[in-house]
Amino acid sequence: MEAQKNIILSVKGLKVHFPLTKGITKRQIGYVRAVEDVTFDVERGKTVGIVGESGCGKTTTGKAILRMVNATDGEIYLNGENLLKMTPHEHDKVKRKVQMIFQDPYGSLDPRQKASSIIREILVEDGKHHTSEELDRRTQQLLTMVGLSEEIGERYPHEMSGGQRQRVGIARALACNPDLIICDEPVSALDVSIQAQIINLLTKLQKELGLTYLFIAHDLAVVRHIADTVYVMYLGKFVEKMRSDEMFSSPLHPYTKALLSAIPVVDYHMEKMRKRIELSGEVPSPIHAPTGCPFHPRCPHATEICKEKMPEMEVAFGDHEVACHHYKELMPEQQ
Amino acid sequence: MTKRSIKIQSFLKTFYGRGFIVYAATLVALVFIVFAIFAGVITPYDPNEINLAQSLALPDGSHIFGCDLHGRDVFTRILYGARISMLISVFSCVVGAVIGMVLGLIAGYLEGPVGTIIMRYVDLQLAIPPMLFTIIIGMLAGHNMFGLVFALSFGMLPGFIRLMYGLVLSLKHNDYIVALRFAKIPRWKIILKHLLPNAFPTMLVTFTMNLGSTIMLESTLSFLGIGIQQPTASWGSMVSDGYSYIFTRPFLAFVPGICILLLVLSFNILGDSLRDAIDPRLKGKL
C-alpha cells in the first residue's frame, strides 16, 4: 500500500517502566510506569506533536525512540525496521537517521567549541565529505540554512544569543541528514519572539528538505502552529489524538479541555467571561497509577465506570480519537 | 601563520590579564628554575661538605644566608635543594594526576563493575591515614628519589581519581555529549575532544594546589627518614633541621621556608592564569 510506505516511524504498544529498588540488595519494590502502552505513527514530511504536563512521559517516549532508555515492551519501527530488536552494532548504522533538538540551547553545545566546528565534527563522521574544502562548504551551507552568518560560525556558544544557539543545535541535527528529528521542547527555554522565529525556521526547513518532526512540548499554542497531528498525553498514556486545528475548536477529552482552558486570554472582558475548568489535586504518581481511567480522580465528569474500566482509544469522528467513556455525552456541551 | 600569532597574542593577553602578580610569579618561577639548573655555576661551595669551623656562622659577605650546624653554606644548599624539591613535587604531581585522571575517567565513563572496583579501591585507600600509607609505600619502594616520587604520587591518587570521576559523571550526561553519541562520533573522540578539555581546568587547579602540599609532604618524609637521605639538601629537610635554632639562627628555617612559600605561591598563580587563558569564555578579557 502506498500509505504504508510513507510511515517513517511507527511505535506500537511502547511501555517504559523504571524499576524501583530498595536497599543494598536492590530488591525490586515496584515500577514507575513512565510510558504505558503508547501507539502512534509518524508520516514522512509531517509533524506529530505530543503535549502533556511535566512528568507525563513525553520526553521518555522520545528517549525510548533514541534508545537512551530501555523500552520494557513494545515495538518501534524506523523505516520498517524494529529498532528495539537491533544489536548495538546494527543500531549504530541507523543511529544518525534519528536526531534530536534539545530543550536547553546552552547545555547542548560544547562551551569550548566554535559553532562551525560543532557542525563540522558531525560532518566528518559520515565519510561523504573528503576534502577540507568540501567540509567547510557544507558547514557553511548548513549555517546559512538555519539563518546564521559566517561570522557567527566563528563564535563560541557563550558569545551567541539563545536563539542563535538553538539554530546551531538545529544545524547540528541536520548535519546527520536525519529521517526523523525529535524536538524535545525546543523553544520552551526561549523568549516568545525568538520562539516564533525558531518555529518558523523549523517549518521552513520542513518545506525545503521534507523533514519529519516528532515535536514534544507543553505549550499548546506552539504545537498547534507546527504540528499536523497532536497527541495529548496523561500519565504515560495517550488520551486524545486529533488534527492540530481541531485541538482548539473541538477537544473531546475532559483533560484536553482543562488544558485549553488554562491558557490565559489577553482581552479583559473575554478573560472575565470565559469558563475555566479547574482541576483539583495533583497528577497521581506513576508508581501508584489509579485503576481504570488514569484521569478519573481529577475528572469533573467521572462516574463509576471510569474507576473500574480503562477506556480504549476509539474513533470519535474522522481522524479524531479519544480515550474516554463519556465523550459522547460531553460533546454537546462544547457547542 | 597570522591566525596562530593572533591566537598566541590573545592567550598571552589573558594569561597576564591579572597584571603585576602574574609577571612576579613568572619571574620567581624562572629564577628558581635557573637556580636549580645552574646551581654548580652560581655558587663556589659544595652543598654537602662539612666545615665545622663555620658551624652556625652568621650571614656575612661570603655566606649571604650564613651556615648551618655542619658549617654548610645555606645559600648553596638552597640552590641544590631547589633541584630536588622542584623535581620531586612536579614529577610526583604529574604522575599522580595523569594516573588519577585516567582511572577516574575509566571509572566515570564506564561505571559498571570496573567503575565500582576503582571507586571502592579509592575508598579503601582513603580509609588508611594518608601519612601512614605514604610512609609504608615509601619504605617498600626504597630510599631514593624514585621511591619517594612513587610514594607521593600514590598517596595523592584518590584525590585525583575522585575529582575526575565526579567531573566525568557530570559532563557525560550533558546534552552536547549525548548529541555526539547520536551522531555516532567514536568514543575515543568524545573523550579526547570533549570530556578531557572540559575537565582539564578543574584538574589544573587541583594539580597546582597539590604541588605546594607535596613539597611540604616531602619534607615531612625526609624528616622521618624516608626518601631523601642526609646529607642531600632539600628545602623540606632544611626547614626541619633549621627549626631547632629558630630563636638563635632564624634564617636557617626561614630562608628555605620563604623559598617554599614563594615557589608554591607562584605555581598557584601561574596555574590559575593558565586555566583562564585556555578558557574560551575569557578569551582576550580580564
Short mmCIF file of C-alpha atoms in Angstrom, two decimals, chain A residues 66 68 92-93 95-96 99-100 102 104 106-113 121-122 124-125 156 158-159 172 176, chain B residues 3 174-176 178-186 189 193-194 197-198 201 275 278-283 285:
data_model
loop_
_atom_site.label_atom_id
_atom_site.label_comp_id
_atom_site.label_asym_id
_atom_site.label_seq_id
_atom_site.Cartn_x
_atom_site.Cartn_y
_atom_site.Cartn_z
CA LEU A 66 16.56 7.13 20.56
CA MET A 68 18.55 6.31 25.53
CA ASP A 92 24.91 2.15 15.20
CA LYS A 93 24.23 2.04 11.48
CA LYS A 95 21.60 5.97 14.66
CA ARG A 96 22.19 9.03 12.55
CA GLN A 99 18.39 13.19 15.63
CA MET A 100 17.33 15.36 18.49
CA PHE A 102 17.37 19.76 22.85
CA ASP A 104 18.44 23.80 26.74
CA TYR A 106 23.25 26.39 26.08
CA GLY A 107 23.81 22.95 27.62
CA SER A 108 23.56 21.27 24.26
CA LEU A 109 26.66 22.96 22.84
CA ASP A 110 30.22 22.30 23.99
CA PRO A 111 31.38 25.59 25.56
CA ARG A 112 34.87 25.05 24.14
CA GLN A 113 33.86 24.65 20.55
CA GLU A 121 32.74 17.48 13.64
CA ILE A 122 29.42 15.79 12.89
CA VAL A 124 33.43 14.41 9.31
CA GLU A 125 31.92 11.21 10.66
CA TYR A 156 31.71 30.27 20.87
CA HIS A 158 28.68 31.96 25.19
CA GLU A 159 29.04 34.65 22.54
CA ARG A 172 23.85 20.01 14.03
CA CYS A 176 23.40 13.94 10.05
CA LYS B 3 46.00 33.22 12.73
CA ASN B 174 25.44 16.91 29.19
CA ASP B 175 23.30 17.30 26.11
CA TYR B 176 26.28 18.02 23.91
CA VAL B 178 24.55 12.93 24.20
CA ALA B 179 24.20 14.66 20.83
CA LEU B 180 27.65 13.42 19.81
CA ARG B 181 26.64 9.88 20.66
CA PHE B 182 23.55 10.19 18.48
CA ALA B 183 25.80 11.30 15.65
CA LYS B 184 27.91 8.15 16.02
CA ILE B 185 31.06 10.02 16.99
CA PRO B 186 33.52 7.38 18.24
CA LYS B 189 36.97 11.22 20.10
CA LYS B 193 37.96 16.24 22.33
CA HIS B 194 35.14 16.91 24.76
CA PRO B 197 39.22 19.52 27.68
CA ASN B 198 36.17 20.31 29.78
CA PRO B 201 40.64 23.40 34.06
CA ARG B 275 43.30 27.98 33.42
CA ILE B 278 42.66 28.27 27.96
CA ASP B 279 39.05 29.15 28.72
CA PRO B 280 37.36 30.43 25.55
CA ARG B 281 34.82 32.27 27.68
CA LEU B 282 37.57 34.59 28.92
CA LYS B 283 39.25 34.95 25.54
CA LYS B 285 39.43 39.52 28.56
#
